Amino acid sequence: MTLCWILIFLTFQFLNAEEANVEIYAQAGGKVILQRETHGRTLENLRDVYVNWFRGSEKTPIISRNPQGGKQGKEHPRVSFLEDFSLQISPIEESDFGDFRCEQHLLINAYTYRYKLRRVTVSKVQAVIVGETLTLKSKLEKSSLGYSLTVKWIPPKNPNCTLDPRITNRDISVSNVPMCASGVWKCIVQYDGREVTALTTVYVIDLAPAPSKPIYTAVKNTVNIPCSLSSDIPWTLLNESGLQGGSWSFTPQGNENQQPLLSLIVGSQAKWNVTKDAQIAVRERTLTDKDLSILQLPVSEKMRGEYTCTLVFKKKTFSRKVKVEVLQVSSSANSSLKEGQMVNLSCSLGPHTITPEVNWTLELWSSSCSLLSSSYAFADTSRRRKTKFCCYLECKAFHDTSNLILLYSKERVLTVFCLIICFDVYYFELVILCRLVRLFKTHEIAKLLLANLRSEKHICKSTKLFSKEDIFQTCVECLILI
C-alpha cells in the first residue's frame, strides 16, 4: 500500500512539473539577469520557496536558497541573487555561455526552467585613423527558438557631430570618419520583447587642433607649447595602429631653417628625447597620456618663431604648428639714472612683428596708472628710488602676458650722524646712528625719521639720560641745520 502511494505522488509530481526554454542574449564582460518565473508568488509570499540554480547538467547548484538555511553560493563571486531570487551574472565570462536551469519547489510542486545564454559579439576595431573608413560588425548566435533578431547602432553622443553611416545587414560603416566618432558605440539587439546592449569603444586617431592665435609670453617666464592627441587613446593601441615616430621642431622668426628639438621613441614606453645640438633648452620626458606638449620651457628672445609637433604613422603623418611671440621691455637707460633725467621705455614683440596694443602700468608704493602705448617716456625720476613698470599685452583671445622692468634713480643722499652720548658709570656708549635719506623735499622726511626711530633696533636700550622723544628731537634738529 505504501508503495502505491509513493507511485501516485511521483506521478502527480511529474504531471505538474512544467518546463520552459528561454534564450537570453548577452555580451562577454557585461551583465545578464536570468529572470525566475514567479508562478503568481509576490515578493511578500516567497518564504516557503526553494530555489536552486544550476549550470548545464551539473548536480551541484551554483547558488541556492531555502527557507531554513538561507542563501548559499559564496564560492561563485560573479553570481548573485536579486530580491526575487532571479540569477545575476556579472561580469560575464566566455565559459558562461551555454545552459542554465532553475529548479523551484513550492509546497508539493516542482518547476524546472531551462535557459540558454546566447553570445552577442561586436567587432573591436578600437582605433582608426581620421579620414579612413570605420566598420563595425555584430555577430549573433542563431536562436533555436526562432526568435527574430534586429540590430540598431547608436553612435557616441558628441556635440556638433554629423555622421553619414551605411547599414548593411547587422553591420555599420562610416566613410571619411571624423574625430567626433570617437567614443562608445552601442549595438542594441531586440528579440522576443527583450533587448540587450552590446558596447564597443572606438578611438579615432588625430591630433587636437593647434591654437588659432599665437602664444604670447615674456622673457624670464616659462611657457608650455601645446600638442596632444584628440582622445585618450592608450599608447599600446597607437603602436598597434602603425605608429612609427614623431618629433618637435622649431623655425625661428625671420629664418626658414627648421631646427630639430625632440624625437619620439616608440615602444613599450613612449618618450620625448632631446635631439643632438638642439638650440632651445627643451627637456626629455616620458609620455603616459594624450599630452605631447613641451612643458616648462624657459623663455628667451631667441624662442620667437613657429613650433611643429609631428606624429608619423605607416599610412598618415599628422602635424600641428604653434606660433610663439615673446614680449620684451627695454629702456633707454643702461645704468642708474639721475634725478630729473628722461627715460624712454619700449615694449615690443621683436623686429619682425607688429606689436599690438599694450597697457603700461606704473606700480608705486600705493598708486598706479595705466598708459596705452607701445612706448612710454618717464621724466620724473626724482620722487621714487625704485620704480617697477609692467607692460601688459591686451588681447581677448588669450591670457594677458606681462613683462616688467625695474628702474633705479640716483638721488642726493644725506647722511646725518647724530651721536647721542649715553653716560653711564664707567663708559660712554654710542646710542644711535641715523642714516637719513631724503626721499621727499617736504616734511615727509620727518615722518619717515619718526617711523625709523620708533623701531627698537635703532634705540639704545641702556640709555638712562635720553628718552626716545629726546633722541628723535635731537636728530630732527640736526637735520634742519643741514
CSV table of C-alpha atoms in Angstrom, one decimal, residues 17-451:
chain,number,residue,atom,x,y,z
A,17,ALA,CA,6.1,19.7,-13.5
A,18,GLU,CA,6.5,22.5,-16.1
A,19,GLU,CA,9.4,23.1,-18.4
A,20,ALA,CA,10.1,26.2,-20.4
A,21,ASN,CA,13.0,27.1,-22.6
A,22,VAL,CA,14.2,30.7,-22.6
A,23,GLU,CA,17.0,32.2,-24.6
A,24,ILE,CA,18.9,35.3,-23.3
A,25,TYR,CA,21.4,37.2,-25.4
A,26,ALA,CA,24.4,38.9,-23.7
A,27,GLN,CA,27.9,40.2,-24.3
A,28,ALA,CA,31.1,38.9,-22.6
A,29,GLY,CA,32.2,41.4,-20.0
A,30,GLY,CA,28.7,42.7,-19.4
A,31,LYS,CA,25.9,41.7,-17.0
A,32,VAL,CA,22.9,39.4,-17.5
A,33,ILE,CA,19.8,38.6,-15.4
A,34,LEU,CA,18.1,35.2,-15.8
A,35,GLN,CA,14.6,36.0,-14.6
A,36,ARG,CA,13.0,33.5,-12.3
A,37,GLU,CA,9.4,32.6,-13.0
A,38,THR,CA,7.2,33.7,-10.1
A,39,HIS,CA,4.2,31.4,-10.6
A,40,GLY,CA,2.0,34.1,-9.1
A,41,ARG,CA,4.0,34.4,-6.0
A,42,THR,CA,4.6,38.0,-4.9
A,43,LEU,CA,7.8,39.2,-3.1
A,44,GLU,CA,5.9,39.1,0.2
A,45,ASN,CA,4.9,35.5,-0.4
A,46,LEU,CA,8.3,33.8,-1.0
A,47,ARG,CA,9.0,32.5,2.4
A,48,ASP,CA,8.4,28.8,1.6
A,49,VAL,CA,10.1,28.8,-1.8
A,50,TYR,CA,13.1,26.6,-2.5
A,51,VAL,CA,15.3,28.0,-5.4
A,52,ASN,CA,18.3,26.2,-6.9
A,53,TRP,CA,20.3,27.5,-9.9
A,54,PHE,CA,22.4,25.0,-11.9
A,55,ARG,CA,24.9,25.3,-14.7
A,56,GLY,CA,24.1,22.9,-17.6
A,57,SER,CA,23.5,19.4,-16.3
A,58,GLU,CA,25.6,19.8,-13.1
A,59,LYS,CA,24.1,18.3,-10.0
A,60,THR,CA,25.5,20.9,-7.6
A,61,PRO,CA,23.8,24.3,-7.6
A,62,ILE,CA,25.9,27.4,-8.2
A,63,ILE,CA,23.6,29.3,-5.8
A,64,SER,CA,20.6,28.2,-3.8
A,65,ARG,CA,18.0,29.4,-1.3
A,66,ASN,CA,15.9,27.5,1.1
A,67,PRO,CA,13.6,28.8,3.9
A,68,GLN,CA,15.6,27.2,6.7
A,69,GLY,CA,19.3,27.7,5.6
A,70,GLY,CA,19.1,30.9,3.7
A,71,LYS,CA,21.3,31.6,0.7
A,72,GLN,CA,24.3,29.6,-0.4
A,73,GLY,CA,26.8,30.0,-3.2
A,74,LYS,CA,29.7,32.2,-1.9
A,75,GLU,CA,32.1,30.1,-4.0
A,76,HIS,CA,30.8,31.8,-7.1
A,77,PRO,CA,31.6,35.6,-6.6
A,78,ARG,CA,30.2,36.6,-10.0
A,79,VAL,CA,26.9,35.0,-9.3
A,80,SER,CA,24.2,36.6,-7.1
A,81,PHE,CA,20.5,36.6,-6.3
A,82,LEU,CA,18.2,39.5,-6.9
A,83,GLU,CA,15.4,40.3,-4.5
A,84,ASP,CA,13.1,37.8,-6.1
A,85,PHE,CA,15.8,35.2,-6.4
A,86,SER,CA,16.5,35.7,-10.1
A,87,LEU,CA,20.1,35.0,-11.1
A,88,GLN,CA,22.5,37.8,-11.9
A,89,ILE,CA,25.9,37.1,-13.5
A,90,SER,CA,28.5,40.0,-13.7
A,91,PRO,CA,30.8,40.2,-15.4
A,92,ILE,CA,30.0,37.5,-17.9
A,93,GLU,CA,32.9,35.2,-19.0
A,94,GLU,CA,33.1,33.2,-22.1
A,95,SER,CA,32.6,30.0,-20.1
A,96,ASP,CA,29.2,31.2,-19.0
A,97,PHE,CA,27.6,31.0,-22.4
A,98,GLY,CA,25.5,27.8,-22.6
A,99,ASP,CA,22.8,26.2,-20.5
A,100,PHE,CA,21.4,27.1,-17.1
A,101,ARG,CA,18.4,25.7,-15.2
A,102,CYS,CA,16.4,26.9,-12.3
A,103,GLU,CA,14.6,24.4,-10.1
A,104,GLN,CA,11.9,25.7,-7.7
A,105,HIS,CA,9.9,23.8,-5.1
A,106,LEU,CA,6.6,25.3,-3.9
A,107,LEU,CA,5.0,23.0,-1.4
A,108,ILE,CA,4.5,19.8,-3.4
A,109,ASN,CA,5.0,21.3,-6.8
A,110,ALA,CA,8.4,21.3,-8.6
A,111,TYR,CA,9.2,23.5,-11.5
A,112,THR,CA,12.2,23.5,-13.8
A,113,TYR,CA,13.1,26.2,-16.3
A,114,ARG,CA,15.9,26.0,-18.7
A,115,TYR,CA,17.8,29.0,-20.0
A,116,LYS,CA,20.2,29.2,-23.0
A,117,LEU,CA,22.7,32.1,-22.7
A,118,ARG,CA,23.5,33.2,-26.2
A,119,ARG,CA,26.5,35.3,-27.3
A,120,VAL,CA,26.5,38.8,-28.9
A,121,THR,CA,29.8,39.8,-30.4
A,122,VAL,CA,30.8,43.2,-31.6
A,123,SER,CA,34.0,43.7,-33.6
A,124,LYS,CA,36.7,45.5,-31.7
A,125,VAL,CA,38.1,48.0,-34.2
A,126,GLN,CA,39.3,50.1,-31.3
A,127,ALA,CA,41.5,52.5,-33.3
A,128,VAL,CA,41.1,54.1,-36.8
A,129,ILE,CA,42.9,57.0,-38.4
A,130,VAL,CA,40.8,60.1,-39.0
A,131,GLY,CA,39.6,60.2,-42.6
A,132,GLU,CA,39.6,56.5,-43.1
A,133,THR,CA,36.5,54.2,-43.1
A,134,LEU,CA,35.2,52.8,-39.8
A,135,THR,CA,33.4,49.5,-40.0
A,136,LEU,CA,31.7,47.8,-37.0
A,137,LYS,CA,30.2,44.3,-37.2
A,138,SER,CA,27.9,42.4,-35.0
A,139,LYS,CA,27.6,38.6,-34.7
A,140,LEU,CA,24.7,36.9,-33.0
A,141,GLU,CA,24.3,33.2,-32.3
A,142,LYS,CA,21.3,31.7,-34.0
A,143,SER,CA,18.2,31.3,-32.0
A,144,SER,CA,16.9,27.7,-31.6
A,145,LEU,CA,13.5,29.1,-30.6
A,146,GLY,CA,13.1,31.0,-33.8
A,147,TYR,CA,13.5,34.5,-32.3
A,148,SER,CA,13.5,37.3,-34.8
A,149,LEU,CA,16.7,39.3,-34.1
A,150,THR,CA,17.0,43.0,-35.1
A,151,VAL,CA,20.0,45.2,-34.6
A,152,LYS,CA,20.4,49.0,-34.5
A,153,TRP,CA,23.5,51.1,-33.9
A,154,ILE,CA,23.8,54.3,-31.7
A,155,PRO,CA,26.9,56.4,-32.1
A,156,PRO,CA,28.6,58.4,-29.3
A,157,LYS,CA,26.8,61.5,-28.2
A,158,ASN,CA,29.4,64.0,-29.1
A,159,PRO,CA,28.2,67.6,-29.8
A,160,ASN,CA,28.2,69.1,-33.3
A,161,CYS,CA,28.9,65.7,-34.8
A,162,THR,CA,27.4,64.7,-38.2
A,163,LEU,CA,27.8,61.2,-39.4
A,164,ASP,CA,26.6,59.5,-42.6
A,165,PRO,CA,26.6,55.8,-41.7
A,166,ARG,CA,25.7,53.0,-44.0
A,167,ILE,CA,23.9,50.0,-42.6
A,168,THR,CA,24.4,46.6,-44.2
A,169,ASN,CA,22.6,43.7,-42.6
A,170,ARG,CA,23.7,44.0,-39.0
A,171,ASP,CA,26.9,45.9,-39.7
A,172,ILE,CA,27.6,49.7,-39.9
A,173,SER,CA,30.3,51.7,-41.7
A,174,VAL,CA,31.2,55.3,-41.7
A,175,SER,CA,33.4,56.7,-44.5
A,176,ASN,CA,35.8,59.6,-44.0
A,177,VAL,CA,35.4,59.1,-40.3
A,178,PRO,CA,35.6,62.4,-38.3
A,179,MET,CA,37.2,62.9,-34.9
A,180,CYS,CA,33.8,63.1,-33.2
A,181,ALA,CA,33.2,59.4,-34.0
A,182,SER,CA,35.4,58.6,-31.0
A,183,GLY,CA,33.7,57.1,-28.0
A,184,VAL,CA,31.4,54.3,-27.0
A,185,TRP,CA,29.2,52.8,-29.8
A,186,LYS,CA,26.1,50.8,-28.8
A,187,CYS,CA,24.8,47.8,-30.6
A,188,ILE,CA,21.2,47.2,-29.5
A,189,VAL,CA,19.8,43.7,-30.2
A,190,GLN,CA,16.0,43.3,-30.0
A,191,TYR,CA,14.3,39.9,-29.7
A,192,ASP,CA,11.1,38.4,-28.2
A,193,GLY,CA,10.2,41.6,-26.5
A,194,ARG,CA,13.6,41.9,-24.9
A,195,GLU,CA,16.7,43.8,-25.8
A,196,VAL,CA,20.4,43.8,-24.9
A,197,THR,CA,23.0,46.4,-25.5
A,198,ALA,CA,26.5,45.5,-26.5
A,199,LEU,CA,29.2,48.1,-26.3
A,200,THR,CA,32.5,48.8,-28.1
A,201,THR,CA,34.9,51.7,-27.8
A,202,VAL,CA,36.3,53.4,-30.9
A,203,TYR,CA,39.3,55.7,-30.9
A,204,VAL,CA,39.8,58.0,-33.9
A,205,ILE,CA,43.5,58.9,-34.2
A,206,ASP,CA,44.2,62.6,-34.7
A,207,LEU,CA,46.0,65.5,-33.2
A,208,ALA,CA,43.9,68.1,-31.4
A,209,PRO,CA,43.7,71.5,-33.3
A,210,ALA,CA,46.6,73.9,-32.7
A,211,PRO,CA,45.8,77.3,-31.0
A,212,SER,CA,44.3,79.7,-33.6
A,213,LYS,CA,46.3,82.6,-32.1
A,214,PRO,CA,49.9,82.9,-31.2
A,215,ILE,CA,51.0,82.1,-27.7
A,216,TYR,CA,52.3,85.3,-26.1
A,217,THR,CA,54.9,85.1,-23.3
A,218,ALA,CA,57.6,87.2,-21.8
A,219,VAL,CA,61.3,86.9,-21.2
A,220,LYS,CA,62.3,85.2,-17.9
A,221,ASN,CA,59.0,83.3,-17.8
A,222,THR,CA,58.3,79.7,-18.6
A,223,VAL,CA,55.8,78.5,-21.3
A,224,ASN,CA,54.1,75.3,-22.3
A,225,ILE,CA,53.8,74.7,-26.1
A,226,PRO,CA,50.6,72.6,-26.5
A,227,CYS,CA,50.2,69.5,-28.6
A,228,SER,CA,48.0,66.5,-27.8
A,229,LEU,CA,46.1,63.6,-29.2
A,230,SER,CA,42.4,64.3,-29.7
A,231,SER,CA,41.3,61.4,-27.5
A,232,ASP,CA,42.7,59.4,-24.6
A,233,ILE,CA,43.8,56.5,-26.7
A,234,PRO,CA,46.2,54.1,-25.0
A,235,TRP,CA,49.8,54.0,-26.4
A,236,THR,CA,49.5,50.3,-27.0
A,237,LEU,CA,46.7,51.0,-29.5
A,238,LEU,CA,48.8,53.7,-31.1
A,239,ASN,CA,51.6,51.2,-31.6
A,240,GLU,CA,49.2,48.6,-33.0
A,241,SER,CA,47.9,51.2,-35.4
A,242,GLY,CA,51.3,51.7,-37.0
A,243,LEU,CA,52.9,54.5,-35.1
A,244,GLN,CA,56.5,54.9,-36.3
A,245,GLY,CA,57.7,58.0,-34.6
A,246,GLY,CA,57.3,61.7,-34.0
A,247,SER,CA,59.1,65.0,-33.4
A,248,TRP,CA,59.2,68.6,-32.3
A,249,SER,CA,61.0,71.1,-34.4
A,250,PHE,CA,61.4,74.9,-34.3
A,251,THR,CA,61.6,77.5,-37.1
A,252,PRO,CA,63.0,80.8,-35.8
A,253,GLN,CA,61.2,84.1,-36.6
A,254,GLY,CA,62.7,85.5,-39.8
A,255,ASN,CA,64.6,82.3,-40.6
A,256,GLU,CA,63.3,79.4,-42.7
A,257,ASN,CA,65.8,76.9,-41.3
A,258,GLN,CA,64.0,74.3,-39.2
A,259,GLN,CA,65.8,73.1,-36.1
A,260,PRO,CA,65.0,69.7,-34.5
A,261,LEU,CA,64.3,69.8,-30.8
A,262,LEU,CA,62.8,66.4,-29.7
A,263,SER,CA,62.3,63.0,-31.3
A,264,LEU,CA,59.7,60.4,-30.2
A,265,ILE,CA,61.0,57.0,-29.0
A,266,VAL,CA,58.3,54.4,-29.8
A,267,GLY,CA,57.9,51.1,-27.9
A,268,SER,CA,56.6,49.8,-24.6
A,269,GLN,CA,57.2,53.3,-23.1
A,270,ALA,CA,56.9,56.4,-25.4
A,271,LYS,CA,59.4,59.1,-24.6
A,272,TRP,CA,60.5,62.5,-26.0
A,273,ASN,CA,64.3,62.5,-26.4
A,274,VAL,CA,66.3,65.7,-26.9
A,275,THR,CA,67.9,65.8,-30.3
A,276,LYS,CA,71.6,66.5,-30.7
A,277,ASP,CA,72.5,70.2,-31.0
A,278,ALA,CA,69.0,71.4,-30.0
A,279,GLN,CA,69.2,75.2,-29.9
A,280,ILE,CA,66.5,75.6,-27.3
A,281,ALA,CA,66.5,74.2,-23.7
A,282,VAL,CA,63.8,71.6,-24.1
A,283,ARG,CA,63.7,68.6,-21.7
A,284,GLU,CA,63.1,64.9,-22.3
A,285,ARG,CA,60.1,63.3,-20.7
A,286,THR,CA,58.1,60.1,-20.7
A,287,LEU,CA,54.6,60.2,-22.3
A,288,THR,CA,51.8,58.5,-20.3
A,289,ASP,CA,48.7,60.1,-21.7
A,290,LYS,CA,47.5,62.1,-24.7
A,291,ASP,CA,49.6,65.2,-23.8
A,292,LEU,CA,52.5,65.6,-26.2
A,293,SER,CA,53.3,69.2,-25.2
A,294,ILE,CA,56.7,70.8,-24.5
A,295,LEU,CA,56.5,71.7,-20.8
A,296,GLN,CA,58.1,74.4,-18.7
A,297,LEU,CA,60.2,75.9,-21.4
A,298,PRO,CA,62.4,78.8,-20.2
A,299,VAL,CA,61.5,81.9,-22.3
A,300,SER,CA,64.2,83.9,-24.1
A,301,GLU,CA,64.2,86.2,-27.1
A,302,LYS,CA,65.6,83.5,-29.4
A,303,MET,CA,62.4,81.5,-28.8
A,304,ARG,CA,60.3,83.6,-31.1
A,305,GLY,CA,59.0,81.5,-34.1
A,306,GLU,CA,57.0,78.5,-35.1
A,307,TYR,CA,57.0,75.1,-33.3
A,308,THR,CA,55.9,72.0,-35.2
A,309,CYS,CA,54.6,68.8,-33.5
A,310,THR,CA,54.5,65.7,-35.7
A,311,LEU,CA,53.3,62.1,-35.4
A,312,VAL,CA,54.2,59.6,-38.1
A,313,PHE,CA,52.1,56.5,-38.8
A,314,LYS,CA,52.5,54.0,-41.7
A,315,LYS,CA,49.5,55.4,-43.5
A,316,LYS,CA,49.5,59.0,-42.5
A,317,THR,CA,51.5,61.8,-40.9
A,318,PHE,CA,50.0,64.4,-38.5
A,319,SER,CA,51.4,67.8,-37.7
A,320,ARG,CA,50.4,70.9,-35.8
A,321,LYS,CA,52.1,74.3,-35.8
A,322,VAL,CA,52.2,76.6,-32.8
A,323,LYS,CA,53.4,80.2,-33.1
A,324,VAL,CA,55.2,81.8,-30.1
A,325,GLU,CA,55.7,85.5,-29.6
A,326,VAL,CA,58.0,86.8,-26.9
A,327,LEU,CA,57.1,90.2,-25.3
A,328,GLN,CA,60.2,92.3,-24.4
A,329,VAL,CA,60.5,95.6,-22.4
A,330,SER,CA,63.6,97.7,-22.7
A,331,SER,CA,64.7,101.1,-21.5
A,332,SER,CA,67.0,103.8,-22.9
A,333,ALA,CA,68.9,103.8,-19.6
A,334,ASN,CA,71.6,101.2,-19.3
A,335,SER,CA,72.6,102.2,-15.8
A,336,SER,CA,71.2,104.2,-12.8
A,337,LEU,CA,69.5,107.5,-13.5
A,338,LYS,CA,70.0,110.9,-12.2
A,339,GLU,CA,67.2,112.9,-10.8
A,340,GLY,CA,65.1,114.6,-13.5
A,341,GLN,CA,66.6,112.5,-16.3
A,342,MET,CA,64.3,111.4,-19.2
A,343,VAL,CA,63.7,107.7,-19.6
A,344,ASN,CA,62.3,106.0,-22.7
A,345,LEU,CA,60.7,102.6,-22.3
A,346,SER,CA,59.6,100.4,-25.2
A,347,CYS,CA,57.5,97.2,-25.4
A,348,SER,CA,57.7,95.0,-28.5
A,349,LEU,CA,57.4,91.5,-29.9
A,350,GLY,CA,60.6,91.7,-31.9
A,351,PRO,CA,61.8,93.3,-35.1
A,352,HIS,CA,59.7,91.2,-37.5
A,353,THR,CA,56.4,91.6,-35.7
A,354,ILE,CA,53.9,94.5,-35.4
A,355,THR,CA,53.3,95.0,-31.7
A,356,PRO,CA,49.6,95.1,-30.9
A,357,GLU,CA,48.1,97.4,-28.3
A,358,VAL,CA,49.7,97.2,-24.9
A,359,ASN,CA,49.0,98.6,-21.5
A,360,TRP,CA,51.6,100.3,-19.4
A,361,THR,CA,51.2,100.1,-15.6
A,362,LEU,CA,53.4,102.1,-13.3
A,363,GLU,CA,53.4,100.4,-9.9
A,364,LEU,CA,54.3,102.7,-7.0
A,365,TRP,CA,54.1,102.4,-3.2
A,366,SER,CA,50.3,103.0,-3.1
A,367,SER,CA,49.2,104.1,-6.5
A,368,SER,CA,49.2,103.0,-10.2
A,369,CYS,CA,48.4,104.4,-13.5
A,370,SER,CA,47.7,102.9,-16.9
A,371,LEU,CA,49.0,104.1,-20.3
A,372,LEU,CA,48.1,102.7,-23.7
A,373,SER,CA,51.2,102.8,-25.9
A,374,SER,CA,54.0,100.5,-27.1
A,375,SER,CA,56.5,103.1,-25.6
A,376,TYR,CA,56.5,105.4,-22.6
A,377,ALA,CA,58.6,108.3,-21.6
A,378,PHE,CA,59.1,108.8,-17.9
A,379,ALA,CA,60.7,112.1,-16.8
A,380,ASP,CA,60.1,112.5,-13.1
A,381,THR,CA,62.7,110.2,-11.5
A,382,SER,CA,63.1,112.4,-8.5
A,383,ARG,CA,60.4,111.1,-6.3
A,384,ARG,CA,60.9,107.3,-6.2
A,385,ARG,CA,64.1,105.4,-5.8
A,386,LYS,CA,62.9,102.2,-7.3
A,387,THR,CA,60.1,102.1,-9.8
A,388,LYS,CA,58.5,99.0,-11.4
A,389,PHE,CA,56.9,99.2,-14.8
A,390,CYS,CA,54.7,96.4,-16.2
A,391,CYS,CA,53.8,96.0,-19.9
A,392,TYR,CA,50.6,94.1,-20.4
A,393,LEU,CA,49.6,92.8,-23.8
A,394,GLU,CA,45.8,93.1,-24.2
A,395,CYS,CA,44.0,90.5,-26.3
A,396,LYS,CA,40.7,88.8,-25.8
A,397,ALA,CA,41.8,85.6,-27.4
A,398,PHE,CA,44.5,84.8,-24.9
A,399,HIS,CA,45.6,85.5,-21.3
A,400,ASP,CA,47.4,88.7,-20.6
A,401,THR,CA,51.1,88.5,-20.7
A,402,SER,CA,53.3,90.9,-18.7
A,403,ASN,CA,56.9,91.8,-18.6
A,404,LEU,CA,58.4,94.2,-16.2
A,405,ILE,CA,61.5,96.4,-15.8
A,406,LEU,CA,62.9,97.9,-12.7
A,407,LEU,CA,64.4,101.4,-12.8
A,408,TYR,CA,66.6,102.9,-10.2
A,409,SER,CA,67.3,106.6,-9.9
A,410,LYS,CA,70.4,108.1,-8.2
A,411,GLU,CA,69.4,110.7,-5.6
A,412,ARG,CA,71.3,113.1,-3.3
A,413,VAL,CA,71.6,111.1,-0.2
A,414,LEU,CA,72.1,113.0,3.1
A,415,THR,CA,73.8,111.0,5.8
A,416,VAL,CA,73.4,112.6,9.2
A,417,PHE,CA,75.4,111.4,12.1
A,418,CYS,CA,73.5,112.2,15.3
A,419,LEU,CA,75.8,111.0,18.0
A,420,ILE,CA,74.0,110.7,21.3
A,421,ILE,CA,76.1,110.0,24.3
A,422,CYS,CA,74.8,107.8,26.9
A,423,PHE,CA,76.6,108.4,30.2
A,424,ASP,CA,77.0,105.5,32.5
A,425,VAL,CA,79.2,104.9,35.5
A,426,TYR,CA,82.2,103.6,33.6
A,427,TYR,CA,81.8,104.2,29.8
A,428,PHE,CA,80.3,106.2,27.0
A,429,GLU,CA,78.1,104.3,24.7
A,430,LEU,CA,77.2,105.1,21.1
A,431,VAL,CA,73.4,105.1,21.1
A,432,ILE,CA,72.3,105.6,17.5
A,433,LEU,CA,73.4,106.3,14.0
A,434,CYS,CA,70.7,107.9,11.9
A,435,ARG,CA,71.1,107.5,8.2
A,436,LEU,CA,68.6,109.9,6.7
A,437,VAL,CA,67.7,109.5,3.0
A,438,ARG,CA,65.9,112.4,1.5
A,439,LEU,CA,63.1,110.8,-0.5
A,440,PHE,CA,60.9,113.8,-0.4
A,441,LYS,CA,61.7,117.6,-0.2
A,442,THR,CA,58.9,118.3,2.3
A,443,HIS,CA,58.1,117.4,5.8
A,444,GLU,CA,57.7,113.8,4.8
A,445,ILE,CA,61.3,113.3,5.9
A,446,ALA,CA,60.2,113.9,9.5
A,447,LYS,CA,57.6,111.2,9.3
A,448,LEU,CA,60.0,108.7,7.8
A,449,LEU,CA,62.5,109.5,10.5
A,450,LEU,CA,60.0,109.1,13.2
A,451,ALA,CA,59.0,105.7,11.9
